[in-house]
JSON list of C-alpha atoms in Angstrom, two decimals:
[
{"chain": "A", "resi": 1, "resn": "MET", "atom": "CA", "xyz": [-6.60, 15.91, -156.06]},
{"chain": "A", "resi": 2, "resn": "THR", "atom": "CA", "xyz": [-8.53, 17.99, -153.56]},
{"chain": "A", "resi": 3, "resn": "GLN", "atom": "CA", "xyz": [-8.71, 21.75, -154.04]},
{"chain": "A", "resi": 4, "resn": "SER", "atom": "CA", "xyz": [-7.82, 23.84, -150.99]},
{"chain": "A", "resi": 5, "resn": "THR", "atom": "CA", "xyz": [-11.38, 25.22, -150.95]},
{"chain": "A", "resi": 6, "resn": "ASP", "atom": "CA", "xyz": [-12.63, 21.63, -150.41]},
{"chain": "A", "resi": 7, "resn": "LEU", "atom": "CA", "xyz": [-10.66, 21.20, -147.18]},
{"chain": "A", "resi": 8, "resn": "THR", "atom": "CA", "xyz": [-12.48, 20.89, -143.89]},
{"chain": "A", "resi": 9, "resn": "PRO", "atom": "CA", "xyz": [-11.59, 23.33, -141.13]},
{"chain": "A", "resi": 10, "resn": "GLU", "atom": "CA", "xyz": [-9.85, 20.45, -139.33]},
{"chain": "A", "resi": 11, "resn": "ASP", "atom": "CA", "xyz": [-7.70, 19.73, -142.39]},
{"chain": "A", "resi": 12, "resn": "ARG", "atom": "CA", "xyz": [-6.83, 23.41, -142.76]},
{"chain": "A", "resi": 13, "resn": "LYS", "atom": "CA", "xyz": [-5.81, 23.38, -139.09]},
{"chain": "A", "resi": 14, "resn": "ILE", "atom": "CA", "xyz": [-3.31, 20.53, -139.48]},
{"chain": "A", "resi": 15, "resn": "ILE", "atom": "CA", "xyz": [-1.81, 22.19, -142.58]},
{"chain": "A", "resi": 16, "resn": "THR", "atom": "CA", "xyz": [-1.42, 25.43, -140.59]},
{"chain": "A", "resi": 17, "resn": "LEU", "atom": "CA", "xyz": [0.17, 23.56, -137.67]},
{"chain": "A", "resi": 18, "resn": "ALA", "atom": "CA", "xyz": [2.57, 21.75, -140.02]},
{"chain": "A", "resi": 19, "resn": "ARG", "atom": "CA", "xyz": [3.50, 25.02, -141.71]},
{"chain": "A", "resi": 20, "resn": "SER", "atom": "CA", "xyz": [4.14, 26.65, -138.32]},
{"chain": "A", "resi": 21, "resn": "ALA", "atom": "CA", "xyz": [6.37, 23.78, -137.17]},
{"chain": "A", "resi": 22, "resn": "ARG", "atom": "CA", "xyz": [8.44, 24.05, -140.35]},
{"chain": "A", "resi": 23, "resn": "ALA", "atom": "CA", "xyz": [8.90, 27.80, -140.00]},
{"chain": "A", "resi": 24, "resn": "ARG", "atom": "CA", "xyz": [9.44, 27.84, -136.23]},
{"chain": "A", "resi": 25, "resn": "ASN", "atom": "CA", "xyz": [12.11, 25.14, -136.30]},
{"chain": "A", "resi": 26, "resn": "GLY", "atom": "CA", "xyz": [13.76, 26.10, -139.59]},
{"chain": "A", "resi": 27, "resn": "VAL", "atom": "CA", "xyz": [13.52, 22.53, -140.89]},
{"chain": "A", "resi": 28, "resn": "PRO", "atom": "CA", "xyz": [12.84, 21.25, -144.43]},
{"chain": "A", "resi": 29, "resn": "GLU", "atom": "CA", "xyz": [9.42, 19.82, -143.52]},
{"chain": "A", "resi": 30, "resn": "GLY", "atom": "CA", "xyz": [6.69, 20.28, -140.96]},
{"chain": "A", "resi": 31, "resn": "ALA", "atom": "CA", "xyz": [3.91, 17.80, -140.35]},
{"chain": "A", "resi": 32, "resn": "ALA", "atom": "CA", "xyz": [0.80, 17.27, -138.28]},
{"chain": "A", "resi": 33, "resn": "VAL", "atom": "CA", "xyz": [-1.50, 14.31, -137.80]},
{"chain": "A", "resi": 34, "resn": "ARG", "atom": "CA", "xyz": [-4.97, 14.11, -136.26]},
{"chain": "A", "resi": 35, "resn": "ASP", "atom": "CA", "xyz": [-5.89, 10.98, -134.31]},
{"chain": "A", "resi": 36, "resn": "GLU", "atom": "CA", "xyz": [-9.25, 9.27, -133.88]},
{"chain": "A", "resi": 37, "resn": "THR", "atom": "CA", "xyz": [-10.13, 11.51, -130.93]},
{"chain": "A", "resi": 38, "resn": "GLY", "atom": "CA", "xyz": [-9.28, 14.76, -132.73]},
{"chain": "A", "resi": 39, "resn": "ARG", "atom": "CA", "xyz": [-5.96, 15.30, -130.95]},
{"chain": "A", "resi": 40, "resn": "THR", "atom": "CA", "xyz": [-3.16, 16.66, -133.09]},
{"chain": "A", "resi": 41, "resn": "TYR", "atom": "CA", "xyz": [0.54, 15.91, -133.05]},
{"chain": "A", "resi": 42, "resn": "VAL", "atom": "CA", "xyz": [2.95, 18.32, -134.69]},
{"chain": "A", "resi": 43, "resn": "ALA", "atom": "CA", "xyz": [6.58, 17.74, -135.65]},
{"chain": "A", "resi": 44, "resn": "GLY", "atom": "CA", "xyz": [9.46, 18.83, -137.82]},
{"chain": "A", "resi": 45, "resn": "THR", "atom": "CA", "xyz": [12.19, 16.93, -139.59]},
{"chain": "A", "resi": 46, "resn": "VAL", "atom": "CA", "xyz": [14.63, 15.10, -137.27]},
{"chain": "A", "resi": 47, "resn": "ALA", "atom": "CA", "xyz": [18.18, 15.11, -138.62]},
{"chain": "A", "resi": 48, "resn": "LEU", "atom": "CA", "xyz": [20.57, 13.83, -135.97]},
{"chain": "A", "resi": 49, "resn": "GLU", "atom": "CA", "xyz": [23.78, 12.00, -136.67]},
{"chain": "A", "resi": 50, "resn": "SER", "atom": "CA", "xyz": [22.25, 8.77, -135.35]},
{"chain": "A", "resi": 51, "resn": "LEU", "atom": "CA", "xyz": [18.57, 9.32, -136.23]},
{"chain": "A", "resi": 52, "resn": "ARG", "atom": "CA", "xyz": [16.85, 10.60, -139.35]},
{"chain": "A", "resi": 53, "resn": "LEU", "atom": "CA", "xyz": [13.07, 10.89, -139.56]},
{"chain": "A", "resi": 54, "resn": "SER", "atom": "CA", "xyz": [10.88, 12.90, -141.84]},
{"chain": "A", "resi": 55, "resn": "ALA", "atom": "CA", "xyz": [8.49, 15.32, -140.19]},
{"chain": "A", "resi": 56, "resn": "LEU", "atom": "CA", "xyz": [5.54, 13.05, -140.94]},
{"chain": "A", "resi": 57, "resn": "GLN", "atom": "CA", "xyz": [7.28, 9.96, -139.54]},
{"chain": "A", "resi": 58, "resn": "THR", "atom": "CA", "xyz": [8.04, 11.96, -136.39]},
{"chain": "A", "resi": 59, "resn": "ALA", "atom": "CA", "xyz": [4.43, 13.14, -136.03]},
{"chain": "A", "resi": 60, "resn": "VAL", "atom": "CA", "xyz": [3.16, 9.57, -136.44]},
{"chain": "A", "resi": 61, "resn": "ALA", "atom": "CA", "xyz": [5.69, 8.34, -133.85]},
{"chain": "A", "resi": 62, "resn": "MET", "atom": "CA", "xyz": [4.53, 11.04, -131.43]},
{"chain": "A", "resi": 63, "resn": "ALA", "atom": "CA", "xyz": [0.91, 9.96, -131.92]},
{"chain": "A", "resi": 64, "resn": "VAL", "atom": "CA", "xyz": [1.78, 6.31, -131.29]},
{"chain": "A", "resi": 65, "resn": "ALA", "atom": "CA", "xyz": [3.86, 7.20, -128.22]},
{"chain": "A", "resi": 66, "resn": "SER", "atom": "CA", "xyz": [0.89, 9.17, -126.88]},
{"chain": "A", "resi": 67, "resn": "GLY", "atom": "CA", "xyz": [-1.50, 6.25, -127.25]},
{"chain": "A", "resi": 68, "resn": "ALA", "atom": "CA", "xyz": [-3.29, 7.06, -130.51]},
{"chain": "A", "resi": 69, "resn": "GLN", "atom": "CA", "xyz": [-5.08, 4.04, -131.94]},
{"chain": "A", "resi": 70, "resn": "SER", "atom": "CA", "xyz": [-5.71, 5.44, -135.43]},
{"chain": "A", "resi": 71, "resn": "LEU", "atom": "CA", "xyz": [-5.36, 8.54, -137.59]},
{"chain": "A", "resi": 72, "resn": "GLU", "atom": "CA", "xyz": [-8.05, 10.57, -139.31]},
{"chain": "A", "resi": 73, "resn": "ALA", "atom": "CA", "xyz": [-5.69, 12.63, -141.48]},
{"chain": "A", "resi": 74, "resn": "ALA", "atom": "CA", "xyz": [-2.08, 13.69, -141.95]},
{"chain": "A", "resi": 75, "resn": "ALA", "atom": "CA", "xyz": [-0.51, 16.80, -143.43]},
{"chain": "A", "resi": 76, "resn": "VAL", "atom": "CA", "xyz": [3.02, 17.63, -144.48]},
{"chain": "A", "resi": 77, "resn": "VAL", "atom": "CA", "xyz": [4.38, 21.00, -145.60]},
{"chain": "A", "resi": 78, "resn": "SER", "atom": "CA", "xyz": [7.35, 20.65, -147.90]},
{"chain": "A", "resi": 79, "resn": "ASP", "atom": "CA", "xyz": [9.00, 21.78, -151.11]},
{"chain": "A", "resi": 80, "resn": "ALA", "atom": "CA", "xyz": [8.59, 18.20, -152.38]},
{"chain": "A", "resi": 81, "resn": "ASP", "atom": "CA", "xyz": [6.17, 17.42, -155.20]},
{"chain": "A", "resi": 82, "resn": "ALA", "atom": "CA", "xyz": [4.73, 14.30, -153.55]},
{"chain": "A", "resi": 83, "resn": "ALA", "atom": "CA", "xyz": [4.50, 12.61, -150.17]},
{"chain": "A", "resi": 84, "resn": "SER", "atom": "CA", "xyz": [7.21, 9.96, -149.97]},
{"chain": "A", "resi": 85, "resn": "ASP", "atom": "CA", "xyz": [6.44, 6.24, -149.91]},
{"chain": "A", "resi": 86, "resn": "ALA", "atom": "CA", "xyz": [7.94, 6.03, -146.40]},
{"chain": "A", "resi": 87, "resn": "ASP", "atom": "CA", "xyz": [5.69, 8.85, -145.16]},
{"chain": "A", "resi": 88, "resn": "ARG", "atom": "CA", "xyz": [2.58, 7.27, -146.64]},
{"chain": "A", "resi": 89, "resn": "ALA", "atom": "CA", "xyz": [3.58, 3.89, -145.14]},
{"chain": "A", "resi": 90, "resn": "ALA", "atom": "CA", "xyz": [3.89, 5.40, -141.63]},
{"chain": "A", "resi": 91, "resn": "VAL", "atom": "CA", "xyz": [0.43, 6.96, -141.95]},
{"chain": "A", "resi": 92, "resn": "ARG", "atom": "CA", "xyz": [-1.00, 3.71, -143.37]},
{"chain": "A", "resi": 93, "resn": "ASP", "atom": "CA", "xyz": [0.47, 1.67, -140.50]},
{"chain": "A", "resi": 94, "resn": "LEU", "atom": "CA", "xyz": [-1.49, 3.66, -137.92]},
{"chain": "A", "resi": 95, "resn": "GLY", "atom": "CA", "xyz": [-4.44, 5.04, -139.86]},
{"chain": "A", "resi": 96, "resn": "GLY", "atom": "CA", "xyz": [-5.06, 2.47, -142.56]},
{"chain": "A", "resi": 97, "resn": "PRO", "atom": "CA", "xyz": [-4.86, 2.69, -146.36]},
{"chain": "A", "resi": 98, "resn": "GLY", "atom": "CA", "xyz": [-7.70, 5.21, -146.72]},
{"chain": "A", "resi": 99, "resn": "THR", "atom": "CA", "xyz": [-6.20, 7.85, -144.44]},
{"chain": "A", "resi": 100, "resn": "PRO", "atom": "CA", "xyz": [-5.73, 11.10, -146.39]},
{"chain": "A", "resi": 101, "resn": "VAL", "atom": "CA", "xyz": [-2.22, 12.52, -146.65]},
{"chain": "A", "resi": 102, "resn": "LEU", "atom": "CA", "xyz": [-2.31, 16.22, -147.49]},
{"chain": "A", "resi": 103, "resn": "LEU", "atom": "CA", "xyz": [0.76, 17.80, -149.07]},
{"chain": "A", "resi": 104, "resn": "ALA", "atom": "CA", "xyz": [1.07, 21.57, -148.98]},
{"chain": "A", "resi": 105, "resn": "GLY", "atom": "CA", "xyz": [3.77, 23.94, -150.10]},
{"chain": "A", "resi": 106, "resn": "PRO", "atom": "CA", "xyz": [5.57, 26.33, -147.76]},
{"chain": "A", "resi": 107, "resn": "ASP", "atom": "CA", "xyz": [2.88, 28.91, -148.56]},
{"chain": "A", "resi": 108, "resn": "GLY", "atom": "CA", "xyz": [0.24, 26.57, -147.11]},
{"chain": "A", "resi": 109, "resn": "GLU", "atom": "CA", "xyz": [-1.41, 25.94, -150.47]},
{"chain": "A", "resi": 110, "resn": "LEU", "atom": "CA", "xyz": [-2.53, 22.35, -151.00]},
{"chain": "A", "resi": 111, "resn": "LYS", "atom": "CA", "xyz": [-0.51, 20.55, -153.69]},
{"chain": "A", "resi": 112, "resn": "SER", "atom": "CA", "xyz": [-2.13, 17.14, -153.39]},
{"chain": "A", "resi": 113, "resn": "SER", "atom": "CA", "xyz": [-4.27, 14.86, -151.28]},
{"chain": "A", "resi": 114, "resn": "VAL", "atom": "CA", "xyz": [-3.68, 11.13, -151.60]},
{"chain": "A", "resi": 115, "resn": "ALA", "atom": "CA", "xyz": [-4.72, 8.08, -149.64]},
{"chain": "A", "resi": 116, "resn": "ALA", "atom": "CA", "xyz": [-1.99, 6.53, -147.52]},
{"chain": "A", "resi": 117, "resn": "GLY", "atom": "CA", "xyz": [-2.64, 3.12, -149.11]}
]
């Protein structure tokens, strides 16, 4: 596990963006991903009658829809104790098995950092 003091400024930024999306939209999770060019994509949980996506799945979908070829990192802000298998799979599909998935609590404190693989 990575300590929050070990985070790069870019990783702190995507955690902050994910936290902001969660708070702004009043959703259970916020997420942000950074693509191979440094662009970020920010999303919250999607809970429609006909469509349910986690915040991280939504952020990955936004990156793909915008033409991203890969991911450098992903962050999710949640009350959960671990990133879900489905979230890690979405990150792995675009970024590869070594892509870091950062999980932070609602306070922005890093809980864990795991590889998507």
